[in-house]
Amino acid sequence: MYGTSERLLRLLSLLQTRRDWPGPDLAGRLGVDVRTVRRDVERLRGLGYPVHATPGVAGGYRLGAGAALPPLLLDDDEAVAVAVGLRTAANGTVSGIEETSVRALAKLEQVLPARLRHRVSALQSATLALGSGGPVVAAEVLTVIAAACRDHERLRFTYGTHTGEVAERSVEPLRMVHTGRRWYLVAYDLNREDWRTFRLDRVDGVPVPGFRFTPREPPAADLAAYVSRAISAAPYAHQVVLRVSVPAAELAERVPPTVGVVEPVDEHSCRFRTGAHELDGMPFYLAQLEYEFVVEQAPPGLVERLARVAERFSRAAAGSRP
């Protein structure tokens, strides 16, 4: 059983973890009855936390937005993640929030315990940012889309494709994925009646939230791999599948998710999927893998190109020997 103060902190922490909480679920988590939950909610309201209640069978409690920002509860790992994220944002990876990130970081580090300040400082001193050179996405775009993913709200936005086509899109957002250089949104496109991946730097303006929707079955269990496949192989005219004689984890360290998809086969080999618009440069790219591989799937002409390049390099190596 929690004491009153501990229980209030625990209740506040639970309310911050998801959008809606039925009263009986909160009571079960806290080990009290529903009446005690109601009294504790009133105590939180008295402290300035805007806890909204919805009556009825499907009702419950929700931590809403108030006139002032109340204190947030963060565990150690969350506090370190926020501090590191603010430092990263201050370096300009998200436009428009560099200065505010610095101010927020100063406030956070002022109250961080010494052990956590040491962890953040160690990460900072061991990291050198050269700049990714990728396109910048406005912070407001990211926050609006993130809220729509969380709250299951439809989005409308103007989107420009890689071919230059511009059109209005109406989608049911599922999740945002960051590849290290770009932000992507996985969403169900209502006009095309299928799942799509959208580059967020191609969204014109701030998306407009709409009606809430019932979430659909995701297109894949591993959304990161889904996005990687969508941006590294699917958009290209030529698809290539290799079986590489190296563990999947080792190849994944060398191949960014924007370049190809790595799938484990067994403890000694993996499958690598990638794509290209032109085949002439593919042999030279594959040579950079520095691992033995066999071609499982390739467009016509690729294997012949591999053979010609191999013969050319063999002749060059033979003629260069002393």
PDB file of C-alpha atoms in Angstrom:
ATOM      1  CA  MET A   1       0.000   0.000   0.000  1.00  0.00           C
ATOM      2  CA  TYR A   2       1.199   3.521  -0.817  1.00  0.00           C
ATOM      3  CA  GLY A   3       1.026   6.468   1.570  1.00  0.00           C
ATOM      4  CA  THR A   4      -1.018   9.455   0.380  1.00  0.00           C
ATOM      5  CA  SER A   5       1.932  11.449  -0.982  1.00  0.00           C
ATOM      6  CA  GLU A   6       3.487   8.413  -2.654  1.00  0.00           C
ATOM      7  CA  ARG A   7       0.118   7.425  -4.068  1.00  0.00           C
ATOM      8  CA  LEU A   8      -0.425  10.894  -5.571  1.00  0.00           C
ATOM      9  CA  LEU A   9       2.969  10.773  -7.262  1.00  0.00           C
ATOM     10  CA  ARG A  10       2.239   7.275  -8.539  1.00  0.00           C
ATOM     11  CA  LEU A  11      -1.181   8.383  -9.805  1.00  0.00           C
ATOM     12  CA  LEU A  12       0.352  11.370 -11.597  1.00  0.00           C
ATOM     13  CA  SER A  13       2.970   9.137 -13.175  1.00  0.00           C
ATOM     14  CA  LEU A  14       0.284   6.748 -14.451  1.00  0.00           C
ATOM     15  CA  LEU A  15      -1.796   9.589 -15.904  1.00  0.00           C
ATOM     16  CA  GLN A  16       1.245  10.728 -17.893  1.00  0.00           C
ATOM     17  CA  THR A  17       1.865   7.330 -19.485  1.00  0.00           C
ATOM     18  CA  ARG A  18      -1.262   7.150 -21.644  1.00  0.00           C
ATOM     19  CA  ARG A  19      -4.192   9.306 -22.771  1.00  0.00           C
ATOM     20  CA  ASP A  20      -7.179   7.694 -20.990  1.00  0.00           C
ATOM     21  CA  TRP A  21      -7.401   5.679 -17.773  1.00  0.00           C
ATOM     22  CA  PRO A  22     -10.594   3.951 -16.546  1.00  0.00           C
ATOM     23  CA  GLY A  23     -11.106   4.460 -12.817  1.00  0.00           C
ATOM     24  CA  PRO A  24     -11.028   0.725 -11.953  1.00  0.00           C
ATOM     25  CA  ASP A  25      -7.709   0.323 -13.809  1.00  0.00           C
ATOM     26  CA  LEU A  26      -6.144   3.115 -11.776  1.00  0.00           C
ATOM     27  CA  ALA A  27      -7.559   1.665  -8.576  1.00  0.00           C
ATOM     28  CA  GLY A  28      -6.056  -1.712  -9.411  1.00  0.00           C
ATOM     29  CA  ARG A  29      -2.643  -0.223 -10.141  1.00  0.00           C
ATOM     30  CA  LEU A  30      -2.657   1.735  -6.875  1.00  0.00           C
ATOM     31  CA  GLY A  31      -4.165  -1.002  -4.708  1.00  0.00           C
ATOM     32  CA  VAL A  32      -7.094   1.154  -3.548  1.00  0.00           C
ATOM     33  CA  ASP A  33     -10.793   1.459  -4.305  1.00  0.00           C
ATOM     34  CA  VAL A  34     -12.382   3.718  -6.927  1.00  0.00           C
ATOM     35  CA  ARG A  35     -13.570   6.181  -4.276  1.00  0.00           C
ATOM     36  CA  THR A  36      -9.982   6.751  -3.140  1.00  0.00           C
ATOM     37  CA  VAL A  37      -8.971   7.374  -6.764  1.00  0.00           C
ATOM     38  CA  ARG A  38     -11.651  10.079  -7.000  1.00  0.00           C
ATOM     39  CA  ARG A  39     -10.360  11.760  -3.838  1.00  0.00           C
ATOM     40  CA  ASP A  40      -6.769  11.617  -5.108  1.00  0.00           C
ATOM     41  CA  VAL A  41      -7.831  13.133  -8.420  1.00  0.00           C
ATOM     42  CA  GLU A  42      -9.361  16.030  -6.505  1.00  0.00           C
ATOM     43  CA  ARG A  43      -6.081  16.472  -4.608  1.00  0.00           C
ATOM     44  CA  LEU A  44      -4.172  16.650  -7.902  1.00  0.00           C
ATOM     45  CA  ARG A  45      -6.616  19.248  -9.195  1.00  0.00           C
ATOM     46  CA  GLY A  46      -6.012  21.272  -6.057  1.00  0.00           C
ATOM     47  CA  LEU A  47      -2.288  21.204  -6.852  1.00  0.00           C
ATOM     48  CA  GLY A  48      -2.919  22.603 -10.332  1.00  0.00           C
ATOM     49  CA  TYR A  49      -3.018  19.426 -12.419  1.00  0.00           C
ATOM     50  CA  PRO A  50      -5.944  19.536 -14.918  1.00  0.00           C
ATOM     51  CA  VAL A  51      -7.343  16.007 -14.567  1.00  0.00           C
ATOM     52  CA  HIS A  52     -10.499  15.602 -16.653  1.00  0.00           C
ATOM     53  CA  ALA A  53     -13.137  12.995 -15.793  1.00  0.00           C
ATOM     54  CA  THR A  54     -15.583  11.353 -18.211  1.00  0.00           C
ATOM     55  CA  PRO A  55     -18.652   9.653 -16.673  1.00  0.00           C
ATOM     56  CA  GLY A  56     -20.210   6.399 -17.849  1.00  0.00           C
ATOM     57  CA  VAL A  57     -19.084   2.845 -18.525  1.00  0.00           C
ATOM     58  CA  ALA A  58     -16.460   3.970 -21.062  1.00  0.00           C
ATOM     59  CA  GLY A  59     -15.429   6.934 -18.930  1.00  0.00           C
ATOM     60  CA  GLY A  60     -12.304   7.524 -16.947  1.00  0.00           C
ATOM     61  CA  TYR A  61      -9.609  10.082 -16.276  1.00  0.00           C
ATOM     62  CA  ARG A  62      -7.303  12.065 -18.526  1.00  0.00           C
ATOM     63  CA  LEU A  63      -4.480  14.460 -17.731  1.00  0.00           C
ATOM     64  CA  GLY A  64      -5.224  17.541 -19.817  1.00  0.00           C
ATOM     65  CA  ALA A  65      -3.576  20.829 -20.614  1.00  0.00           C
ATOM     66  CA  GLY A  66      -4.035  23.660 -18.141  1.00  0.00           C
ATOM     67  CA  ALA A  67      -3.368  27.384 -17.974  1.00  0.00           C
ATOM     68  CA  ALA A  68       0.104  26.767 -16.537  1.00  0.00           C
ATOM     69  CA  LEU A  69       2.584  23.930 -16.960  1.00  0.00           C
ATOM     70  CA  PRO A  70       2.618  21.701 -13.868  1.00  0.00           C
ATOM     71  CA  PRO A  71       5.728  19.735 -12.873  1.00  0.00           C
ATOM     72  CA  LEU A  72       6.405  16.551 -14.847  1.00  0.00           C
ATOM     73  CA  LEU A  73       7.592  13.291 -13.349  1.00  0.00           C
ATOM     74  CA  LEU A  74      10.574  11.697 -15.064  1.00  0.00           C
ATOM     75  CA  ASP A  75      12.527   8.625 -14.036  1.00  0.00           C
ATOM     76  CA  ASP A  76      16.343   8.609 -14.347  1.00  0.00           C
ATOM     77  CA  ASP A  77      16.492   7.236 -17.890  1.00  0.00           C
ATOM     78  CA  GLU A  78      13.754   9.591 -19.088  1.00  0.00           C
ATOM     79  CA  ALA A  79      15.518  12.607 -17.605  1.00  0.00           C
ATOM     80  CA  VAL A  80      18.794  11.678 -19.305  1.00  0.00           C
ATOM     81  CA  ALA A  81      16.963  11.084 -22.597  1.00  0.00           C
ATOM     82  CA  VAL A  82      15.279  14.504 -22.381  1.00  0.00           C
ATOM     83  CA  ALA A  83      18.563  16.242 -21.608  1.00  0.00           C
ATOM     84  CA  VAL A  84      20.389  14.528 -24.478  1.00  0.00           C
ATOM     85  CA  GLY A  85      17.458  15.205 -26.810  1.00  0.00           C
ATOM     86  CA  LEU A  86      17.454  18.898 -25.914  1.00  0.00           C
ATOM     87  CA  ARG A  87      21.176  19.127 -26.557  1.00  0.00           C
ATOM     88  CA  THR A  88      20.698  17.462 -29.932  1.00  0.00           C
ATOM     89  CA  ALA A  89      17.836  19.815 -30.802  1.00  0.00           C
ATOM     90  CA  ALA A  90      19.975  22.762 -29.751  1.00  0.00           C
ATOM     91  CA  ASN A  91      22.470  21.718 -32.438  1.00  0.00           C
ATOM     92  CA  GLY A  92      19.864  22.442 -35.093  1.00  0.00           C
ATOM     93  CA  THR A  93      18.519  19.005 -36.081  1.00  0.00           C
ATOM     94  CA  VAL A  94      14.987  20.371 -35.663  1.00  0.00           C
ATOM     95  CA  SER A  95      14.389  23.892 -36.940  1.00  0.00           C
ATOM     96  CA  GLY A  96      12.909  26.664 -34.857  1.00  0.00           C
ATOM     97  CA  ILE A  97      13.632  25.296 -31.377  1.00  0.00           C
ATOM     98  CA  GLU A  98      17.390  25.693 -31.012  1.00  0.00           C
ATOM     99  CA  GLU A  99      17.213  28.648 -28.595  1.00  0.00           C
ATOM    100  CA  THR A 100      14.256  27.313 -26.616  1.00  0.00           C
ATOM    101  CA  SER A 101      16.043  23.960 -26.351  1.00  0.00           C
ATOM    102  CA  VAL A 102      18.994  25.691 -24.709  1.00  0.00           C
ATOM    103  CA  ARG A 103      16.716  27.447 -22.211  1.00  0.00           C
ATOM    104  CA  ALA A 104      14.837  24.241 -21.390  1.00  0.00           C
ATOM    105  CA  LEU A 105      18.099  22.337 -21.061  1.00  0.00           C
ATOM    106  CA  ALA A 106      19.453  24.902 -18.604  1.00  0.00           C
ATOM    107  CA  LYS A 107      16.366  24.503 -16.414  1.00  0.00           C
ATOM    108  CA  LEU A 108      16.529  20.724 -16.542  1.00  0.00           C
ATOM    109  CA  GLU A 109      20.222  20.441 -15.733  1.00  0.00           C
ATOM    110  CA  GLN A 110      19.778  22.819 -12.798  1.00  0.00           C
ATOM    111  CA  VAL A 111      17.643  20.245 -11.008  1.00  0.00           C
ATOM    112  CA  LEU A 112      19.305  17.056 -12.266  1.00  0.00           C
ATOM    113  CA  PRO A 113      20.935  14.995  -9.505  1.00  0.00           C
ATOM    114  CA  ALA A 114      24.705  14.827  -9.715  1.00  0.00           C
ATOM    115  CA  ARG A 115      24.695  11.211 -10.874  1.00  0.00           C
ATOM    116  CA  LEU A 116      22.491  12.103 -13.852  1.00  0.00           C
ATOM    117  CA  ARG A 117      24.476  15.231 -14.727  1.00  0.00           C
ATOM    118  CA  HIS A 118      27.565  13.026 -14.935  1.00  0.00           C
ATOM    119  CA  ARG A 119      25.767  10.640 -17.335  1.00  0.00           C
ATOM    120  CA  VAL A 120      24.621  13.489 -19.588  1.00  0.00           C
ATOM    121  CA  SER A 121      28.060  15.134 -19.527  1.00  0.00           C
ATOM    122  CA  ALA A 122      29.740  11.836 -20.384  1.00  0.00           C
ATOM    123  CA  LEU A 123      27.480  11.382 -23.407  1.00  0.00           C
ATOM    124  CA  GLN A 124      28.087  14.947 -24.514  1.00  0.00           C
ATOM    125  CA  SER A 125      31.878  14.833 -24.143  1.00  0.00           C
ATOM    126  CA  ALA A 126      32.089  11.526 -26.025  1.00  0.00           C
ATOM    127  CA  THR A 127      29.942  12.752 -28.933  1.00  0.00           C
ATOM    128  CA  LEU A 128      31.019  15.049 -31.761  1.00  0.00           C
ATOM    129  CA  ALA A 129      28.279  16.249 -34.107  1.00  0.00           C
ATOM    130  CA  LEU A 130      29.418  17.012 -37.645  1.00  0.00           C
ATOM    131  CA  GLY A 131      25.910  17.663 -38.923  1.00  0.00           C
ATOM    132  CA  SER A 132      23.906  15.175 -40.949  1.00  0.00           C
ATOM    133  CA  GLY A 133      23.263  17.499 -43.872  1.00  0.00           C
ATOM    134  CA  GLY A 134      19.735  16.150 -44.089  1.00  0.00           C
ATOM    135  CA  PRO A 135      16.604  18.256 -44.581  1.00  0.00           C
ATOM    136  CA  VAL A 136      15.212  20.057 -41.540  1.00  0.00           C
ATOM    137  CA  VAL A 137      11.628  19.576 -40.319  1.00  0.00           C
ATOM    138  CA  ALA A 138       9.827  22.285 -38.357  1.00  0.00           C
ATOM    139  CA  ALA A 139       9.274  21.380 -34.712  1.00  0.00           C
ATOM    140  CA  GLU A 140       5.560  22.259 -34.955  1.00  0.00           C
ATOM    141  CA  VAL A 141       5.096  19.717 -37.744  1.00  0.00           C
ATOM    142  CA  LEU A 142       6.684  16.995 -35.630  1.00  0.00           C
ATOM    143  CA  THR A 143       4.666  17.781 -32.507  1.00  0.00           C
ATOM    144  CA  VAL A 144       1.327  17.953 -34.372  1.00  0.00           C
ATOM    145  CA  ILE A 145       1.961  14.615 -36.079  1.00  0.00           C
ATOM    146  CA  ALA A 146       3.193  12.978 -32.882  1.00  0.00           C
ATOM    147  CA  ALA A 147       0.032  14.064 -31.050  1.00  0.00           C
ATOM    148  CA  ALA A 148      -2.152  12.736 -33.881  1.00  0.00           C
ATOM    149  CA  CYS A 149      -0.367   9.365 -33.738  1.00  0.00           C
ATOM    150  CA  ARG A 150      -0.891   9.224 -29.985  1.00  0.00           C
ATOM    151  CA  ASP A 151      -4.540  10.300 -30.049  1.00  0.00           C
ATOM    152  CA  HIS A 152      -5.551   8.379 -33.216  1.00  0.00           C
ATOM    153  CA  GLU A 153      -6.620  11.512 -35.088  1.00  0.00           C
ATOM    154  CA  ARG A 154      -6.735  11.798 -38.863  1.00  0.00           C
ATOM    155  CA  LEU A 155      -4.421  14.278 -40.562  1.00  0.00           C
ATOM    156  CA  ARG A 156      -4.732  16.385 -43.712  1.00  0.00           C
ATOM    157  CA  PHE A 157      -1.676  17.917 -45.366  1.00  0.00           C
ATOM    158  CA  THR A 158      -0.209  18.977 -48.693  1.00  0.00           C
ATOM    159  CA  TYR A 159       2.510  16.601 -49.832  1.00  0.00           C
ATOM    160  CA  GLY A 160       5.087  16.779 -52.620  1.00  0.00           C
ATOM    161  CA  THR A 161       6.474  13.510 -54.025  1.00  0.00           C
ATOM    162  CA  HIS A 162       9.979  12.930 -55.424  1.00  0.00           C
ATOM    163  CA  THR A 163       8.545  13.346 -58.945  1.00  0.00           C
ATOM    164  CA  GLY A 164       7.300  16.845 -58.157  1.00  0.00           C
ATOM    165  CA  GLU A 165       3.618  15.931 -57.856  1.00  0.00           C
ATOM    166  CA  VAL A 166       1.783  17.929 -55.164  1.00  0.00           C
ATOM    167  CA  ALA A 167      -1.508  16.704 -53.720  1.00  0.00           C
ATOM    168  CA  GLU A 168      -3.669  16.856 -50.626  1.00  0.00           C
ATOM    169  CA  ARG A 169      -3.409  13.760 -48.465  1.00  0.00           C
ATOM    170  CA  SER A 170      -5.828  12.500 -45.837  1.00  0.00           C
ATOM    171  CA  VAL A 171      -4.285   9.826 -43.629  1.00  0.00           C
ATOM    172  CA  GLU A 172      -4.615   7.848 -40.424  1.00  0.00           C
ATOM    173  CA  PRO A 173      -1.154   8.263 -38.827  1.00  0.00           C
ATOM    174  CA  LEU A 174       0.469   5.333 -37.082  1.00  0.00           C
ATOM    175  CA  ARG A 175       4.070   6.172 -36.147  1.00  0.00           C
ATOM    176  CA  MET A 176       6.957   8.487 -36.996  1.00  0.00           C
ATOM    177  CA  VAL A 177      10.344   6.934 -37.787  1.00  0.00           C
ATOM    178  CA  HIS A 178      13.660   8.793 -37.791  1.00  0.00           C
ATOM    179  CA  THR A 179      16.483   7.325 -39.892  1.00  0.00           C
ATOM    180  CA  GLY A 180      19.204   9.629 -38.588  1.00  0.00           C
ATOM    181  CA  ARG A 181      18.912  12.040 -41.538  1.00  0.00           C
ATOM    182  CA  ARG A 182      15.196  12.239 -42.241  1.00  0.00           C
ATOM    183  CA  TRP A 183      11.821  11.941 -40.535  1.00  0.00           C
ATOM    184  CA  TYR A 184       9.174   9.599 -42.013  1.00  0.00           C
ATOM    185  CA  LEU A 185       5.516   9.002 -41.179  1.00  0.00           C
ATOM    186  CA  VAL A 186       3.876   5.595 -41.546  1.00  0.00           C
ATOM    187  CA  ALA A 187       0.176   6.180 -42.187  1.00  0.00           C
ATOM    188  CA  TYR A 188      -2.853   4.667 -43.895  1.00  0.00           C
ATOM    189  CA  ASP A 189      -3.637   6.771 -46.963  1.00  0.00           C
ATOM    190  CA  LEU A 190      -7.434   7.096 -47.139  1.00  0.00           C
ATOM    191  CA  ASN A 191      -7.409   8.172 -50.796  1.00  0.00           C
ATOM    192  CA  ARG A 192      -5.226   5.281 -51.972  1.00  0.00           C
ATOM    193  CA  GLU A 193      -6.669   2.822 -49.443  1.00  0.00           C
ATOM    194  CA  ASP A 194      -3.256   1.469 -48.534  1.00  0.00           C
ATOM    195  CA  TRP A 195      -0.335   2.047 -46.169  1.00  0.00           C
ATOM    196  CA  ARG A 196       2.182   4.674 -47.242  1.00  0.00           C
ATOM    197  CA  THR A 197       5.446   6.160 -46.000  1.00  0.00           C
ATOM    198  CA  PHE A 198       5.746   9.971 -46.140  1.00  0.00           C
ATOM    199  CA  ARG A 199       8.905  12.049 -45.894  1.00  0.00           C
ATOM    200  CA  LEU A 200       8.025  14.797 -43.448  1.00  0.00           C
ATOM    201  CA  ASP A 201      10.308  17.402 -45.031  1.00  0.00           C
ATOM    202  CA  ARG A 202       8.012  17.158 -48.081  1.00  0.00           C
ATOM    203  CA  VAL A 203       4.935  18.153 -46.053  1.00  0.00           C
ATOM    204  CA  ASP A 204       3.957  21.724 -46.919  1.00  0.00           C
ATOM    205  CA  GLY A 205       2.828  23.652 -43.852  1.00  0.00           C
ATOM    206  CA  VAL A 206       1.464  22.228 -40.612  1.00  0.00           C
ATOM    207  CA  PRO A 207      -0.870  19.186 -40.908  1.00  0.00           C
ATOM    208  CA  VAL A 208      -4.457  19.689 -39.788  1.00  0.00           C
ATOM    209  CA  PRO A 209      -5.856  17.164 -37.269  1.00  0.00           C
ATOM    210  CA  GLY A 210      -9.353  15.769 -37.825  1.00  0.00           C
ATOM    211  CA  PHE A 211     -11.712  13.131 -36.500  1.00  0.00           C
ATOM    212  CA  ARG A 212     -10.516  10.312 -34.271  1.00  0.00           C
ATOM    213  CA  PHE A 213     -10.334   6.847 -35.824  1.00  0.00           C
ATOM    214  CA  THR A 214     -10.109   3.224 -34.754  1.00  0.00           C
ATOM    215  CA  PRO A 215      -6.522   2.043 -35.284  1.00  0.00           C
ATOM    216  CA  ARG A 216      -5.969  -0.491 -38.056  1.00  0.00           C
ATOM    217  CA  GLU A 217      -3.698  -3.512 -37.968  1.00  0.00           C
ATOM    218  CA  PRO A 218      -0.157  -2.181 -38.621  1.00  0.00           C
ATOM    219  CA  PRO A 219       1.409  -3.056 -41.979  1.00  0.00           C
ATOM    220  CA  ALA A 220       4.306  -4.800 -40.220  1.00  0.00           C
ATOM    221  CA  ALA A 221       5.397  -5.805 -36.751  1.00  0.00           C
ATOM    222  CA  ASP A 222       8.765  -4.074 -37.245  1.00  0.00           C
ATOM    223  CA  LEU A 223       7.945  -0.572 -38.486  1.00  0.00           C
ATOM    224  CA  ALA A 224      11.602   0.436 -38.681  1.00  0.00           C
ATOM    225  CA  ALA A 225      12.271  -2.417 -41.122  1.00  0.00           C
ATOM    226  CA  TYR A 226       9.075  -1.531 -42.995  1.00  0.00           C
ATOM    227  CA  VAL A 227      10.230   2.048 -43.501  1.00  0.00           C
ATOM    228  CA  SER A 228      13.737   0.903 -44.398  1.00  0.00           C
ATOM    229  CA  ARG A 229      12.313  -1.378 -47.098  1.00  0.00           C
ATOM    230  CA  ALA A 230      10.017   1.357 -48.376  1.00  0.00           C
ATOM    231  CA  ILE A 231      12.779   3.939 -48.803  1.00  0.00           C
ATOM    232  CA  SER A 232      15.791   1.771 -49.700  1.00  0.00           C
ATOM    233  CA  ALA A 233      14.394  -0.762 -52.179  1.00  0.00           C
ATOM    234  CA  ALA A 234      10.743  -0.228 -53.102  1.00  0.00           C
ATOM    235  CA  PRO A 235      11.146   3.203 -54.794  1.00  0.00           C
ATOM    236  CA  TYR A 236      13.794   1.935 -57.227  1.00  0.00           C
ATOM    237  CA  ALA A 237      13.318   0.410 -60.650  1.00  0.00           C
ATOM    238  CA  HIS A 238      15.705  -2.483 -59.941  1.00  0.00           C
ATOM    239  CA  GLN A 239      15.450  -4.710 -56.852  1.00  0.00           C
ATOM    240  CA  VAL A 240      18.416  -6.753 -55.618  1.00  0.00           C
ATOM    241  CA  VAL A 241      18.469  -9.466 -52.942  1.00  0.00           C
ATOM    242  CA  LEU A 242      21.756 -10.924 -51.699  1.00  0.00           C
ATOM    243  CA  ARG A 243      22.649 -13.640 -49.227  1.00  0.00           C
ATOM    244  CA  VAL A 244      25.681 -12.343 -47.359  1.00  0.00           C
ATOM    245  CA  SER A 245      28.076 -14.515 -45.373  1.00  0.00           C
ATOM    246  CA  VAL A 246      28.085 -12.428 -42.214  1.00  0.00           C
ATOM    247  CA  PRO A 247      25.762 -12.163 -39.168  1.00  0.00           C
ATOM    248  CA  ALA A 248      22.922  -9.704 -39.621  1.00  0.00           C
ATOM    249  CA  ALA A 249      24.023  -7.528 -36.689  1.00  0.00           C
ATOM    250  CA  GLU A 250      27.494  -7.043 -38.192  1.00  0.00           C
ATOM    251  CA  LEU A 251      26.182  -6.037 -41.623  1.00  0.00           C
ATOM    252  CA  ALA A 252      23.566  -3.729 -40.087  1.00  0.00           C
ATOM    253  CA  GLU A 253      26.378  -1.766 -38.437  1.00  0.00           C
ATOM    254  CA  ARG A 254      27.829  -0.992 -41.882  1.00  0.00           C
ATOM    255  CA  VAL A 255      24.626  -0.460 -43.873  1.00  0.00           C
ATOM    256  CA  PRO A 256      22.317   2.463 -42.964  1.00  0.00           C
ATOM    257  CA  PRO A 257      18.563   1.703 -42.998  1.00  0.00           C
ATOM    258  CA  THR A 258      18.166   4.219 -45.831  1.00  0.00           C
ATOM    259  CA  VAL A 259      20.375   2.054 -48.068  1.00  0.00           C
ATOM    260  CA  GLY A 260      18.986  -1.438 -47.556  1.00  0.00           C
ATOM    261  CA  VAL A 261      17.174  -3.908 -45.345  1.00  0.00           C
ATOM    262  CA  VAL A 262      19.140  -6.549 -43.437  1.00  0.00           C
ATOM    263  CA  GLU A 263      17.295  -9.743 -42.442  1.00  0.00           C
ATOM    264  CA  PRO A 264      18.871 -12.555 -40.398  1.00  0.00           C
ATOM    265  CA  VAL A 265      19.012 -16.022 -41.989  1.00  0.00           C
ATOM    266  CA  ASP A 266      21.089 -17.887 -39.425  1.00  0.00           C
ATOM    267  CA  GLU A 267      23.916 -17.072 -37.028  1.00  0.00           C
ATOM    268  CA  HIS A 268      26.450 -16.909 -39.859  1.00  0.00           C
ATOM    269  CA  SER A 269      24.543 -15.254 -42.718  1.00  0.00           C
ATOM    270  CA  CYS A 270      21.861 -12.715 -43.540  1.00  0.00           C
ATOM    271  CA  ARG A 271      19.764 -11.460 -46.436  1.00  0.00           C
ATOM    272  CA  PHE A 272      20.318  -7.954 -47.803  1.00  0.00           C
ATOM    273  CA  ARG A 273      17.655  -6.147 -49.883  1.00  0.00           C
ATOM    274  CA  THR A 274      18.430  -2.971 -51.768  1.00  0.00           C
ATOM    275  CA  GLY A 275      17.608  -1.209 -55.014  1.00  0.00           C
ATOM    276  CA  ALA A 276      18.922   1.098 -57.709  1.00  0.00           C
ATOM    277  CA  HIS A 277      17.694   3.220 -60.592  1.00  0.00           C
ATOM    278  CA  GLU A 278      20.688   2.236 -62.764  1.00  0.00           C
ATOM    279  CA  LEU A 279      22.604  -1.061 -62.795  1.00  0.00           C
ATOM    280  CA  ASP A 280      26.000   0.197 -63.985  1.00  0.00           C
ATOM    281  CA  GLY A 281      27.063   1.441 -60.567  1.00  0.00           C
ATOM    282  CA  MET A 282      25.653  -1.508 -58.605  1.00  0.00           C
ATOM    283  CA  PRO A 283      28.757  -3.803 -58.900  1.00  0.00           C
ATOM    284  CA  PHE A 284      30.990  -1.098 -57.451  1.00  0.00           C
ATOM    285  CA  TYR A 285      28.571  -0.450 -54.593  1.00  0.00           C
ATOM    286  CA  LEU A 286      28.321  -4.164 -53.759  1.00  0.00           C
ATOM    287  CA  ALA A 287      32.106  -4.425 -53.747  1.00  0.00           C
ATOM    288  CA  GLN A 288      32.136  -2.039 -50.785  1.00  0.00           C
ATOM    289  CA  LEU A 289      30.311  -4.580 -48.594  1.00  0.00           C
ATOM    290  CA  GLU A 290      33.630  -6.450 -48.183  1.00  0.00           C
ATOM    291  CA  TYR A 291      31.819  -9.722 -47.477  1.00  0.00           C
ATOM    292  CA  GLU A 292      31.214 -12.852 -49.507  1.00  0.00           C
ATOM    293  CA  PHE A 293      27.740 -12.970 -51.014  1.00  0.00           C
ATOM    294  CA  VAL A 294      25.602 -14.738 -53.598  1.00  0.00           C
ATOM    295  CA  VAL A 295      22.865 -13.118 -55.663  1.00  0.00           C
ATOM    296  CA  GLU A 296      19.449 -14.546 -54.812  1.00  0.00           C
ATOM    297  CA  GLN A 297      17.365 -12.095 -56.836  1.00  0.00           C
ATOM    298  CA  ALA A 298      18.498  -9.584 -59.432  1.00  0.00           C
ATOM    299  CA  PRO A 299      17.215  -7.819 -62.529  1.00  0.00           C
ATOM    300  CA  PRO A 300      18.443  -9.041 -65.934  1.00  0.00           C
ATOM    301  CA  GLY A 301      21.962  -7.872 -66.665  1.00  0.00           C
ATOM    302  CA  LEU A 302      23.267  -7.445 -63.132  1.00  0.00           C
ATOM    303  CA  VAL A 303      25.051 -10.810 -62.880  1.00  0.00           C
ATOM    304  CA  GLU A 304      26.731 -10.199 -66.254  1.00  0.00           C
ATOM    305  CA  ARG A 305      27.878  -6.776 -65.069  1.00  0.00           C
ATOM    306  CA  LEU A 306      29.318  -8.349 -61.920  1.00  0.00           C
ATOM    307  CA  ALA A 307      31.250 -10.865 -64.013  1.00  0.00           C
ATOM    308  CA  ARG A 308      32.665  -8.190 -66.364  1.00  0.00           C
ATOM    309  CA  VAL A 309      33.790  -5.992 -63.481  1.00  0.00           C
ATOM    310  CA  ALA A 310      35.368  -8.986 -61.712  1.00  0.00           C
ATOM    311  CA  GLU A 311      37.311  -9.921 -64.859  1.00  0.00           C
ATOM    312  CA  ARG A 312      38.464  -6.326 -65.330  1.00  0.00           C
ATOM    313  CA  PHE A 313      39.713  -6.110 -61.746  1.00  0.00           C
ATOM    314  CA  SER A 314      41.442  -9.496 -62.048  1.00  0.00           C
ATOM    315  CA  ARG A 315      43.326  -8.356 -65.150  1.00  0.00           C
ATOM    316  CA  ALA A 316      44.261  -5.110 -63.429  1.00  0.00           C
ATOM    317  CA  ALA A 317      45.546  -6.947 -60.363  1.00  0.00           C
ATOM    318  CA  ALA A 318      47.546  -9.436 -62.491  1.00  0.00           C
ATOM    319  CA  GLY A 319      49.176  -6.677 -64.512  1.00  0.00           C
ATOM    320  CA  SER A 320      50.101  -4.704 -61.412  1.00  0.00           C
ATOM    321  CA  ARG A 321      52.102  -7.486 -59.752  1.00  0.00           C
ATOM    322  CA  PRO A 322      55.881  -6.890 -59.540  1.00  0.00           C
TER     323      PRO A 322
END
